Each structure stands twice: as structure tokens, then as C-alpha cells.
């Protein structure tokens, strides 16, 4: 295939994925009762565009299925039939199958042919007005044969990031072993050398033989929670049955870069871009944008260097030079903001995957769930959007599975039978705040403390609610016991917090028994450049992110107290704050100045007084990832290069607050 045709194909696949996202969002709106005729038109146009492109490029399976889907949609928009649950289910299933067929056309990974045949039969049955065939589970596995096979051969390849979503491959293998005798062969081709091992990445894969007449649906349930985080190839062992093709795992997780689609209950906005809109925008590789941001970062460093060098010059002699440097500083900031703005995407790029997830999971669990989204237009750096998706999926699943009660329990508690999950995003200062809340049963303080005692976790005397909730983020709670004996909130929450902290963010949890739970995530708007306060600690320079800084002051000796076993505190307008010497905390061992200063910061919901020797000033700094270039250092979120070429570390304010709030388990 020549390069021009490859480029056309790439555009078709990207636009088709966007079209499927639009179709799925629109179908969910129809199911919610949205009667806007333009909504059906927009879904029809998306299907028509996919069919036309598929026919042009010779993707016959995609074209054939979208032709039947288009016929059904045409009858709906013409008013020849009403929207009902059977039609919606069949069309949503066809969207899943189309994702698999597109993945097959793009990557060559085979889709399940039986799934395509079955879903087309369902669409034909809806068109004919007859009873539709039973739905086919295409999200993770092929259709079950008419007779259960003697067993299943399962190729199970976890994604490297599986641990980060709170899932454990060994737990899945144990569950399979309980269903029937299991042959296990481990594949280690992805295992790196010892020096390159990362304990947070999954390297192993398995070839499994489940030797028993286990129904396909039972096997499906075992992998239901990891369908986004692995590659599956499930085939029946019985040679008389068909040789099943690999699973259509692409049907589960929508691509993060797809175009925003309407949320349930929102006005129909799922139509593909109009022609005049397409002409006013271009598709640019993210690698090119990242390269541009890196160049702007280097420009910021150069500008800081020139400013530092010019400080030694006589202002009277170099007046024009200073004027030019001031203009360069303003232009550099404007350029930096403009370039970073190119990488900013609405957080709806993540939010739009949840209506389908909520619909499917609530149906599976027998719960009634409403999804409410707020602030979908709030913008966030694309790199952060892609990495925040997995933690949010985990939180929403937990909220539905373990937070919300069953309808009868809610009714007995005097609540609406339908629970509400709220996803909200907003800008606050230099951060984006994302909230996941439910109106379910809430957390049980006494049971959490009991679990902490059982696992030997350190707990302060008379802990506050915030300290008790913080126990949930301890790794000791990530056990199967927590799912049944607690509310399940603790499972994987340590991984969620680690994920967020790796992005320079914080996680807070609030809960009221009987009223629900709220998880608040605070993230920087971008990981590229931040406004910081430079402070001197001995001969070292540290950067405090300005969004955490409240004030700087000269402490008085009478305002400093020492508490037995608690260190020092500083009284600031009647409030006692932990007083932390950065010199001592980072073990610099530098000689301390005679009149240290204090910078009051707030991170992870707690105020701290940080003792430093000197305030150097405020400046923009380019954030360099310390973990990629060296290793993770507790209390440090990154590094930057100063104008004189020295490296300065960026203080992890949230990490400092957490280290003081609750002693960690041994």
C-alpha cells in the first residue's frame, strides 16, 4: 500500500471511530427519551458516512453491516417505526461489532465472524418486526456455540498498565481454576532484564486450558472487569465446533482521542462536523505538538537565563536591552499559553465513555442508575486526559457496584430507587478538579477501623473522618475481603491514588453514612510548564508550585511551639500549622540562616508551614519528569532547569501533607 493510501485509510479509521462514538452517545440519548428528530438524523449521518467510506476502501463487512443499520435508522427518522428497547439494544450491539470490524481492517487482528452474523440477524429481525435473536456478547468474547464445548483455550495477555487499574491477573486465574481443572502455561517473552523491571507493570501472559463444560457466559464474567486492560483469545477446545476467532476487545474501550459526543439528556450534538468546520481545522500528530511544547520550554529556560545575566548590567546603559527582555518575557508567556492551548481538550473526551458503561453495568447488577455530568467542556491537557481515564473508570465502577444500593434497599431507606452517579469537572485556580460522587450507602467508619486493626495498619488516636477515609488508600485494603466485608471502596484505591499522584495530582475522599461518597481529584492543567516560587534552602534552590502557596511570612519565636512526638507547629492567626524544615526534611545538612522564613502552603486538604532560608522570586519553570530520567523520589514531583543551568527540584506539596497526616504501615 502506498503512503497516500495509508494516509487516507488512517483518516477513515479515525473518523469512523468518531462516528461510532457519536452513534453510541446518540442511541443512549434516544433510550433516555430524547425525541429530537435531529438526533436520529445525526446518528443516520454517522452510519451513512461509515458505510460510504467502507465501500470506497473495500471493507465489505463494515459496509454490509452499516447498510442494514442505516436502513433501520432511515425508518426511524422517517417515522415508520417507533424507538423501542429491542431496536436500541440491536443498534448498540452493532456499534460494538463495528468497532471490532474496523480494528480488523486497520490492524489485521481478526474479529469474530459469528458476532457480525448474529448482530445483523438481530437488525433484520427488528426490521421484519419479528422477535429478535438473543443478544450476542461481543464486548469480550465470540458467540457461544449451540452446544457447550468440552472446554476453552484462553490466550490472556494483560496490558502493561493492568495493575494500575486495580486488577490482578492471578485473581482471574484462580477464579478460572474454581470453574474447572485448569492447565496453565506462562509466556515470558515480554519480561525484561532485572534492571529494567518495573513493579507497577504487568509483563507476563498466559495460555490457559479450561478443561470442563463451562458455559461461555461464565467465562465471560471472569474477565468482565479487565476487558479494557487485556487482550483475549478464547476458543472452544471441542474440534467439532467452530474455531472461534479472537475476541473483539476493541469493542469495549473507545479511543481517547475520539470527538466529543452528547451525554444522556443533553441536546443532540452528535453529528459529524459539517464541511465548513472540517475546512477550518487540520489533524496534527501529537508528536509534533509535543515537540513544539518542548521547544517552547527551552525558550522559557533561555529567557530566564538572559534575565539572570542581565541583572548584572547597568540599567541606565542597557535600558533598551531591558525593554526588549521584558517584551521577550511577555511574548514567551503568550506563546507558551497558545501552544499549550493546542493540547487542551474538553474533559468530555473522557466523560463520554461513561453513559454506556453505566448502562451496561447497572443492567448487569440489577440496579437503577442515573448518570449526571457537569462541566464537560472544561479543558485539560490531552496527556492528562488519556491517563485519567482508567482511574475514573475504576471509581465509577466502584460507585455503582459497591456504593449504590439495590432498588429495594434504597426504597426501604426512603430513597429514590434510582441512584445517581455524578461526574463533574471545573477549573479552580491553576488546577482542574474532577469529582465522582454517588448518593449510595456511604462508608462505614467502624468497619474501616476494624479492617485497619485486622491488617495491622497504624491509626492515630481518636482519628478524624478524613484520617479514617485515608486508610482506604492503604495497599492493605486491596484484598478480596474488602469487597465483601467492607463496601469494596478500598479495592484498588491505592492504585488510583498512585496513578493520580504520578500526574502531579491529589485525591481526597468524603463520605456520610447513608448519604453517599464523593471522591475529589485535583490535577494540574498541564504537565509541561508551571508558575513557581523559587526558595533557597542553604545553597540549594527548590520550586514551590504557586497554586499551592497561600502566603509567606517572617515567624516570631513566640509563635513556634514544640509538641511531644509531633514535632513543631507554627501559630498563624490563631491556627496551628505543622512546621516543616525543608532543609531537614530533604536531609540537605546545609547551614541554616539566622532568620528563616516560612511559606504557608495547602496540599491534599492540609495546610503546612515550610521553613526556608530565602524567597528568591516567582518564575515560570519547565517541568522535567524526574522518574523518567532518574527514579521516583518521595516528596519531589519533578525538576526544572534554572537560568544559570542548575537543576532545581519541584516540591511535592501534596506528598508532604500526606506524609504528616497519617503514619504509614510498616
Coordinates of C-alpha atoms in Angstrom, one line a residue, residues 22 85 92 121 148 154 199 391 405 463 566 604 614:
X22 CA -21.4 9.8 18.1
X85 CA -35.7 -1.2 23.7
X92 CA -25.8 -0.7 20.3
X121 CA -29.7 -11.1 12.1
X148 CA -21.2 -26.1 25.1
X154 CA -7.8 -18.9 26.5
X199 CA 7.0 -3.4 39.8
X391 CA -8.8 5.8 37.5
X405 CA -27.8 0.0 46.9
X463 CA -8.8 9.7 64.3
X566 CA 4.5 15.7 67.0
X604 CA -4.2 17.4 49.9
X614 CA 15.2 32.9 51.4

